[in-house]
JSON list of C-alpha atoms in Angstrom, two decimals:
[
{"chain": "A", "resi": 964, "resn": "MET", "atom": "CA", "xyz": [0.00, 0.00, 0.00]},
{"chain": "A", "resi": 965, "resn": "ARG", "atom": "CA", "xyz": [1.35, 3.43, -0.96]},
{"chain": "A", "resi": 966, "resn": "SER", "atom": "CA", "xyz": [1.60, 6.11, 1.66]},
{"chain": "A", "resi": 967, "resn": "GLN", "atom": "CA", "xyz": [0.20, 9.62, 1.32]},
{"chain": "A", "resi": 968, "resn": "GLN", "atom": "CA", "xyz": [3.81, 10.85, 1.09]},
{"chain": "A", "resi": 969, "resn": "ASP", "atom": "CA", "xyz": [4.49, 8.57, -1.92]},
{"chain": "A", "resi": 970, "resn": "GLU", "atom": "CA", "xyz": [1.38, 9.84, -3.70]},
{"chain": "A", "resi": 971, "resn": "ASN", "atom": "CA", "xyz": [2.41, 13.46, -3.18]},
{"chain": "A", "resi": 972, "resn": "ALA", "atom": "CA", "xyz": [6.00, 12.90, -4.26]},
{"chain": "A", "resi": 973, "resn": "LYS", "atom": "CA", "xyz": [7.24, 14.69, -7.35]},
{"chain": "A", "resi": 974, "resn": "LYS", "atom": "CA", "xyz": [9.53, 12.91, -9.76]},
{"chain": "A", "resi": 975, "resn": "ARG", "atom": "CA", "xyz": [12.09, 13.89, -12.36]},
{"chain": "A", "resi": 976, "resn": "ARG", "atom": "CA", "xyz": [14.54, 11.87, -14.44]},
{"chain": "A", "resi": 977, "resn": "LEU", "atom": "CA", "xyz": [17.81, 12.69, -16.12]},
{"chain": "A", "resi": 978, "resn": "THR", "atom": "CA", "xyz": [19.38, 10.14, -18.46]},
{"chain": "A", "resi": 979, "resn": "ILE", "atom": "CA", "xyz": [22.96, 10.67, -19.56]},
{"chain": "A", "resi": 980, "resn": "LYS", "atom": "CA", "xyz": [25.46, 8.73, -21.64]},
{"chain": "A", "resi": 981, "resn": "ASN", "atom": "CA", "xyz": [28.58, 7.50, -19.91]},
{"chain": "A", "resi": 982, "resn": "GLU", "atom": "CA", "xyz": [30.59, 10.42, -21.27]},
{"chain": "A", "resi": 983, "resn": "VAL", "atom": "CA", "xyz": [32.28, 12.99, -19.03]},
{"chain": "A", "resi": 984, "resn": "ASP", "atom": "CA", "xyz": [30.75, 15.88, -21.03]},
{"chain": "A", "resi": 985, "resn": "GLU", "atom": "CA", "xyz": [27.27, 14.59, -20.14]},
{"chain": "A", "resi": 986, "resn": "LEU", "atom": "CA", "xyz": [27.94, 15.32, -16.46]},
{"chain": "A", "resi": 987, "resn": "THR", "atom": "CA", "xyz": [27.47, 19.04, -17.21]},
{"chain": "A", "resi": 988, "resn": "LYS", "atom": "CA", "xyz": [23.71, 18.34, -17.30]},
{"chain": "A", "resi": 989, "resn": "LEU", "atom": "CA", "xyz": [23.69, 17.20, -13.68]},
{"chain": "A", "resi": 990, "resn": "PRO", "atom": "CA", "xyz": [23.93, 20.52, -11.77]},
{"chain": "A", "resi": 991, "resn": "GLU", "atom": "CA", "xyz": [20.91, 22.02, -13.54]},
{"chain": "A", "resi": 992, "resn": "PHE", "atom": "CA", "xyz": [18.92, 18.85, -12.83]},
{"chain": "A", "resi": 993, "resn": "VAL", "atom": "CA", "xyz": [19.86, 18.85, -9.13]},
{"chain": "A", "resi": 994, "resn": "ASP", "atom": "CA", "xyz": [19.24, 22.61, -8.83]},
{"chain": "A", "resi": 995, "resn": "THR", "atom": "CA", "xyz": [15.78, 22.27, -10.39]},
{"chain": "A", "resi": 996, "resn": "VAL", "atom": "CA", "xyz": [14.80, 19.39, -8.12]},
{"chain": "A", "resi": 997, "resn": "CYS", "atom": "CA", "xyz": [16.11, 21.16, -5.03]},
{"chain": "A", "resi": 998, "resn": "GLU", "atom": "CA", "xyz": [14.41, 24.45, -5.84]},
{"chain": "A", "resi": 999, "resn": "GLU", "atom": "CA", "xyz": [11.10, 22.66, -6.41]},
{"chain": "A", "resi": 1000, "resn": "ALA", "atom": "CA", "xyz": [11.57, 20.89, -3.06]},
{"chain": "A", "resi": 1001, "resn": "GLY", "atom": "CA", "xyz": [12.38, 24.18, -1.29]},
{"chain": "A", "resi": 1002, "resn": "VAL", "atom": "CA", "xyz": [15.94, 23.26, -0.34]},
{"chain": "A", "resi": 1003, "resn": "ASP", "atom": "CA", "xyz": [18.22, 26.09, 0.83]},
{"chain": "A", "resi": 1004, "resn": "MET", "atom": "CA", "xyz": [21.24, 27.15, -1.26]},
{"chain": "A", "resi": 1005, "resn": "ALA", "atom": "CA", "xyz": [23.89, 25.77, 1.11]},
{"chain": "A", "resi": 1006, "resn": "LEU", "atom": "CA", "xyz": [22.37, 22.31, 1.00]},
{"chain": "A", "resi": 1007, "resn": "ILE", "atom": "CA", "xyz": [21.96, 22.50, -2.78]},
{"chain": "A", "resi": 1008, "resn": "ALA", "atom": "CA", "xyz": [25.73, 22.94, -3.15]},
{"chain": "A", "resi": 1009, "resn": "SER", "atom": "CA", "xyz": [26.38, 19.87, -0.98]},
{"chain": "A", "resi": 1010, "resn": "LEU", "atom": "CA", "xyz": [23.81, 17.78, -2.84]},
{"chain": "A", "resi": 1011, "resn": "ASN", "atom": "CA", "xyz": [25.36, 18.78, -6.15]},
{"chain": "A", "resi": 1012, "resn": "LEU", "atom": "CA", "xyz": [28.72, 17.58, -4.86]},
{"chain": "A", "resi": 1013, "resn": "ALA", "atom": "CA", "xyz": [27.32, 14.23, -3.68]},
{"chain": "A", "resi": 1014, "resn": "LEU", "atom": "CA", "xyz": [25.47, 13.58, -6.95]},
{"chain": "A", "resi": 1015, "resn": "GLU", "atom": "CA", "xyz": [28.45, 14.62, -9.04]},
{"chain": "A", "resi": 1016, "resn": "GLU", "atom": "CA", "xyz": [30.74, 12.24, -7.13]},
{"chain": "A", "resi": 1017, "resn": "ALA", "atom": "CA", "xyz": [28.35, 9.30, -7.46]},
{"chain": "A", "resi": 1018, "resn": "ALA", "atom": "CA", "xyz": [27.48, 9.92, -11.13]},
{"chain": "A", "resi": 1019, "resn": "THR", "atom": "CA", "xyz": [31.11, 10.53, -12.11]},
{"chain": "A", "resi": 1020, "resn": "ASN", "atom": "CA", "xyz": [32.11, 7.14, -10.73]},
{"chain": "A", "resi": 1021, "resn": "VAL", "atom": "CA", "xyz": [29.43, 5.47, -12.84]},
{"chain": "A", "resi": 1022, "resn": "VAL", "atom": "CA", "xyz": [30.38, 7.39, -15.98]},
{"chain": "A", "resi": 1023, "resn": "LEU", "atom": "CA", "xyz": [34.09, 6.66, -15.57]},
{"chain": "A", "resi": 1024, "resn": "TYR", "atom": "CA", "xyz": [34.03, 3.04, -14.41]},
{"chain": "A", "resi": 1025, "resn": "ALA", "atom": "CA", "xyz": [30.72, 1.22, -14.96]},
{"chain": "A", "resi": 1026, "resn": "TYR", "atom": "CA", "xyz": [31.07, 0.41, -18.64]},
{"chain": "A", "resi": 1027, "resn": "ALA", "atom": "CA", "xyz": [34.82, -0.45, -18.92]},
{"chain": "A", "resi": 1028, "resn": "GLY", "atom": "CA", "xyz": [35.37, 1.52, -22.10]},
{"chain": "A", "resi": 1029, "resn": "GLY", "atom": "CA", "xyz": [32.02, 0.60, -23.64]},
{"chain": "A", "resi": 1030, "resn": "THR", "atom": "CA", "xyz": [28.93, 2.69, -24.15]},
{"chain": "A", "resi": 1031, "resn": "GLY", "atom": "CA", "xyz": [26.06, 2.87, -21.70]},
{"chain": "A", "resi": 1032, "resn": "PHE", "atom": "CA", "xyz": [23.54, 5.09, -20.03]},
{"chain": "A", "resi": 1033, "resn": "VAL", "atom": "CA", "xyz": [22.97, 6.32, -16.50]},
{"chain": "A", "resi": 1034, "resn": "ASP", "atom": "CA", "xyz": [19.50, 7.12, -15.22]},
{"chain": "A", "resi": 1035, "resn": "ILE", "atom": "CA", "xyz": [19.22, 9.54, -12.33]},
{"chain": "A", "resi": 1036, "resn": "ASP", "atom": "CA", "xyz": [15.76, 9.65, -10.81]},
{"chain": "A", "resi": 1037, "resn": "ALA", "atom": "CA", "xyz": [14.75, 12.22, -8.24]},
{"chain": "A", "resi": 1038, "resn": "ILE", "atom": "CA", "xyz": [11.73, 11.52, -6.05]},
{"chain": "A", "resi": 1039, "resn": "TYR", "atom": "CA", "xyz": [11.02, 14.29, -3.61]},
{"chain": "A", "resi": 1040, "resn": "THR", "atom": "CA", "xyz": [8.63, 15.66, -1.04]},
{"chain": "A", "resi": 1041, "resn": "PRO", "atom": "CA", "xyz": [9.04, 18.58, 1.36]},
{"chain": "A", "resi": 1042, "resn": "GLN", "atom": "CA", "xyz": [10.38, 16.02, 3.86]},
{"chain": "A", "resi": 1043, "resn": "GLN", "atom": "CA", "xyz": [12.85, 14.07, 1.74]},
{"chain": "A", "resi": 1044, "resn": "LEU", "atom": "CA", "xyz": [14.95, 14.02, -1.42]},
{"chain": "A", "resi": 1045, "resn": "LYS", "atom": "CA", "xyz": [15.74, 10.65, -2.93]},
{"chain": "A", "resi": 1046, "resn": "PHE", "atom": "CA", "xyz": [18.10, 10.25, -5.87]},
{"chain": "A", "resi": 1047, "resn": "VAL", "atom": "CA", "xyz": [18.31, 6.82, -7.51]},
{"chain": "A", "resi": 1048, "resn": "ILE", "atom": "CA", "xyz": [21.24, 6.27, -9.86]},
{"chain": "A", "resi": 1049, "resn": "THR", "atom": "CA", "xyz": [20.82, 3.24, -12.12]},
{"chain": "A", "resi": 1050, "resn": "ASP", "atom": "CA", "xyz": [23.13, 1.71, -14.71]},
{"chain": "A", "resi": 1051, "resn": "THR", "atom": "CA", "xyz": [23.66, -1.64, -16.44]},
{"chain": "A", "resi": 1052, "resn": "GLY", "atom": "CA", "xyz": [27.42, -1.58, -16.05]},
{"chain": "A", "resi": 1053, "resn": "ILE", "atom": "CA", "xyz": [29.82, -3.80, -14.15]},
{"chain": "A", "resi": 1054, "resn": "PRO", "atom": "CA", "xyz": [28.44, -4.75, -10.72]},
{"chain": "A", "resi": 1055, "resn": "PHE", "atom": "CA", "xyz": [29.97, -2.46, -8.11]},
{"chain": "A", "resi": 1056, "resn": "ASP", "atom": "CA", "xyz": [28.81, -1.69, -4.59]},
{"chain": "A", "resi": 1057, "resn": "PRO", "atom": "CA", "xyz": [30.37, 1.60, -3.44]},
{"chain": "A", "resi": 1058, "resn": "THR", "atom": "CA", "xyz": [28.92, 1.12, 0.04]},
{"chain": "A", "resi": 1059, "resn": "GLN", "atom": "CA", "xyz": [31.41, -1.71, 0.59]},
{"chain": "A", "resi": 1060, "resn": "MET", "atom": "CA", "xyz": [34.34, 0.69, 0.17]},
{"chain": "A", "resi": 1061, "resn": "LYS", "atom": "CA", "xyz": [36.12, 1.65, 3.38]},
{"chain": "A", "resi": 1062, "resn": "ASP", "atom": "CA", "xyz": [35.99, 5.33, 4.28]},
{"chain": "A", "resi": 1063, "resn": "ALA", "atom": "CA", "xyz": [39.02, 7.29, 3.16]},
{"chain": "A", "resi": 1064, "resn": "ASP", "atom": "CA", "xyz": [41.43, 8.02, 6.00]},
{"chain": "A", "resi": 1065, "resn": "ILE", "atom": "CA", "xyz": [41.27, 11.79, 5.93]},
{"chain": "A", "resi": 1066, "resn": "THR", "atom": "CA", "xyz": [43.86, 12.01, 8.73]},
{"chain": "A", "resi": 1067, "resn": "LEU", "atom": "CA", "xyz": [46.55, 11.05, 6.19]},
{"chain": "A", "resi": 1068, "resn": "SER", "atom": "CA", "xyz": [48.15, 13.64, 3.96]},
{"chain": "A", "resi": 1069, "resn": "ALA", "atom": "CA", "xyz": [47.19, 13.66, 0.28]},
{"chain": "A", "resi": 1070, "resn": "GLU", "atom": "CA", "xyz": [50.54, 12.05, -0.56]},
{"chain": "A", "resi": 1071, "resn": "GLU", "atom": "CA", "xyz": [50.02, 9.21, 1.96]},
{"chain": "A", "resi": 1072, "resn": "ARG", "atom": "CA", "xyz": [46.39, 8.52, 1.09]},
{"chain": "A", "resi": 1073, "resn": "PRO", "atom": "CA", "xyz": [45.69, 5.84, -1.54]},
{"chain": "A", "resi": 1074, "resn": "ILE", "atom": "CA", "xyz": [43.89, 6.96, -4.68]},
{"chain": "A", "resi": 1075, "resn": "GLY", "atom": "CA", "xyz": [40.13, 6.54, -4.55]},
{"chain": "A", "resi": 1076, "resn": "GLY", "atom": "CA", "xyz": [37.54, 6.37, -1.81]},
{"chain": "A", "resi": 1077, "resn": "LEU", "atom": "CA", "xyz": [37.23, 10.07, -1.10]},
{"chain": "A", "resi": 1078, "resn": "GLY", "atom": "CA", "xyz": [34.13, 10.46, -3.31]},
{"chain": "A", "resi": 1079, "resn": "ILE", "atom": "CA", "xyz": [32.05, 7.83, -1.51]},
{"chain": "A", "resi": 1080, "resn": "PHE", "atom": "CA", "xyz": [33.29, 9.28, 1.79]},
{"chain": "A", "resi": 1081, "resn": "LEU", "atom": "CA", "xyz": [31.88, 12.68, 0.78]},
{"chain": "A", "resi": 1082, "resn": "VAL", "atom": "CA", "xyz": [28.62, 11.11, -0.38]},
{"chain": "A", "resi": 1083, "resn": "ARG", "atom": "CA", "xyz": [28.23, 9.36, 3.00]},
{"chain": "A", "resi": 1084, "resn": "GLN", "atom": "CA", "xyz": [28.93, 12.62, 4.85]},
{"chain": "A", "resi": 1085, "resn": "ILE", "atom": "CA", "xyz": [26.34, 14.60, 2.86]},
{"chain": "A", "resi": 1086, "resn": "MET", "atom": "CA", "xyz": [23.51, 12.08, 2.50]},
{"chain": "A", "resi": 1087, "resn": "ASP", "atom": "CA", "xyz": [21.49, 10.52, 5.33]},
{"chain": "A", "resi": 1088, "resn": "THR", "atom": "CA", "xyz": [21.17, 7.15, 3.59]},
{"chain": "A", "resi": 1089, "resn": "VAL", "atom": "CA", "xyz": [23.37, 5.53, 0.94]},
{"chain": "A", "resi": 1090, "resn": "HIS", "atom": "CA", "xyz": [22.07, 2.15, -0.26]},
{"chain": "A", "resi": 1091, "resn": "TYR", "atom": "CA", "xyz": [23.22, -0.13, -3.08]},
{"chain": "A", "resi": 1092, "resn": "GLU", "atom": "CA", "xyz": [21.57, -3.16, -4.62]},
{"chain": "A", "resi": 1093, "resn": "ARG", "atom": "CA", "xyz": [21.93, -5.16, -7.82]},
{"chain": "A", "resi": 1094, "resn": "VAL", "atom": "CA", "xyz": [18.50, -5.66, -9.41]},
{"chain": "A", "resi": 1095, "resn": "ASN", "atom": "CA", "xyz": [17.94, -7.43, -12.74]},
{"chain": "A", "resi": 1096, "resn": "ASP", "atom": "CA", "xyz": [21.52, -6.76, -13.94]},
{"chain": "A", "resi": 1097, "resn": "HIS", "atom": "CA", "xyz": [21.30, -3.10, -12.87]},
{"chain": "A", "resi": 1098, "resn": "ASN", "atom": "CA", "xyz": [23.38, -1.26, -10.30]},
{"chain": "A", "resi": 1099, "resn": "VAL", "atom": "CA", "xyz": [20.94, 0.76, -8.19]},
{"chain": "A", "resi": 1100, "resn": "LEU", "atom": "CA", "xyz": [22.45, 3.36, -5.86]},
{"chain": "A", "resi": 1101, "resn": "THR", "atom": "CA", "xyz": [19.93, 5.21, -3.71]},
{"chain": "A", "resi": 1102, "resn": "LEU", "atom": "CA", "xyz": [20.92, 8.45, -1.99]},
{"chain": "A", "resi": 1103, "resn": "ILE", "atom": "CA", "xyz": [18.49, 9.97, 0.51]},
{"chain": "A", "resi": 1104, "resn": "LYS", "atom": "CA", "xyz": [18.58, 13.36, 2.22]},
{"chain": "A", "resi": 1105, "resn": "ASN", "atom": "CA", "xyz": [15.99, 14.01, 4.91]},
{"chain": "A", "resi": 1106, "resn": "LEU", "atom": "CA", "xyz": [14.78, 17.60, 4.88]},
{"chain": "A", "resi": 1107, "resn": "SER", "atom": "CA", "xyz": [12.74, 17.69, 8.08]}
]
């Protein structure tokens, strides 16, 4: 049974190719969703960073040199923003990555891991699942 909140949720979708240039479409999408949801400017900047980190990883690594698409769905109410990033690329669960050790200097720190660390810091929930040969990464920010 669907809740009242689900029925009142607004939805938007952005589909991009796995090309770095396509990522330029993401900030406008996130800004539009956030403005419609009544999110303040400071939080919009953080959400843009989180979505850019997550989507960039998919664009750069999911298709191992091949061509593919990334769907970014936004489902939002005044209480919550949910972004669902879906691709058909190589199975990869970013939630299994250890947090980057930010106490180390940049020279000492291994490459990688900082993006998912930032996503975890910004979002309230980060959830991954593999469904019907799709990577599904769900990022939730509670607004109330």
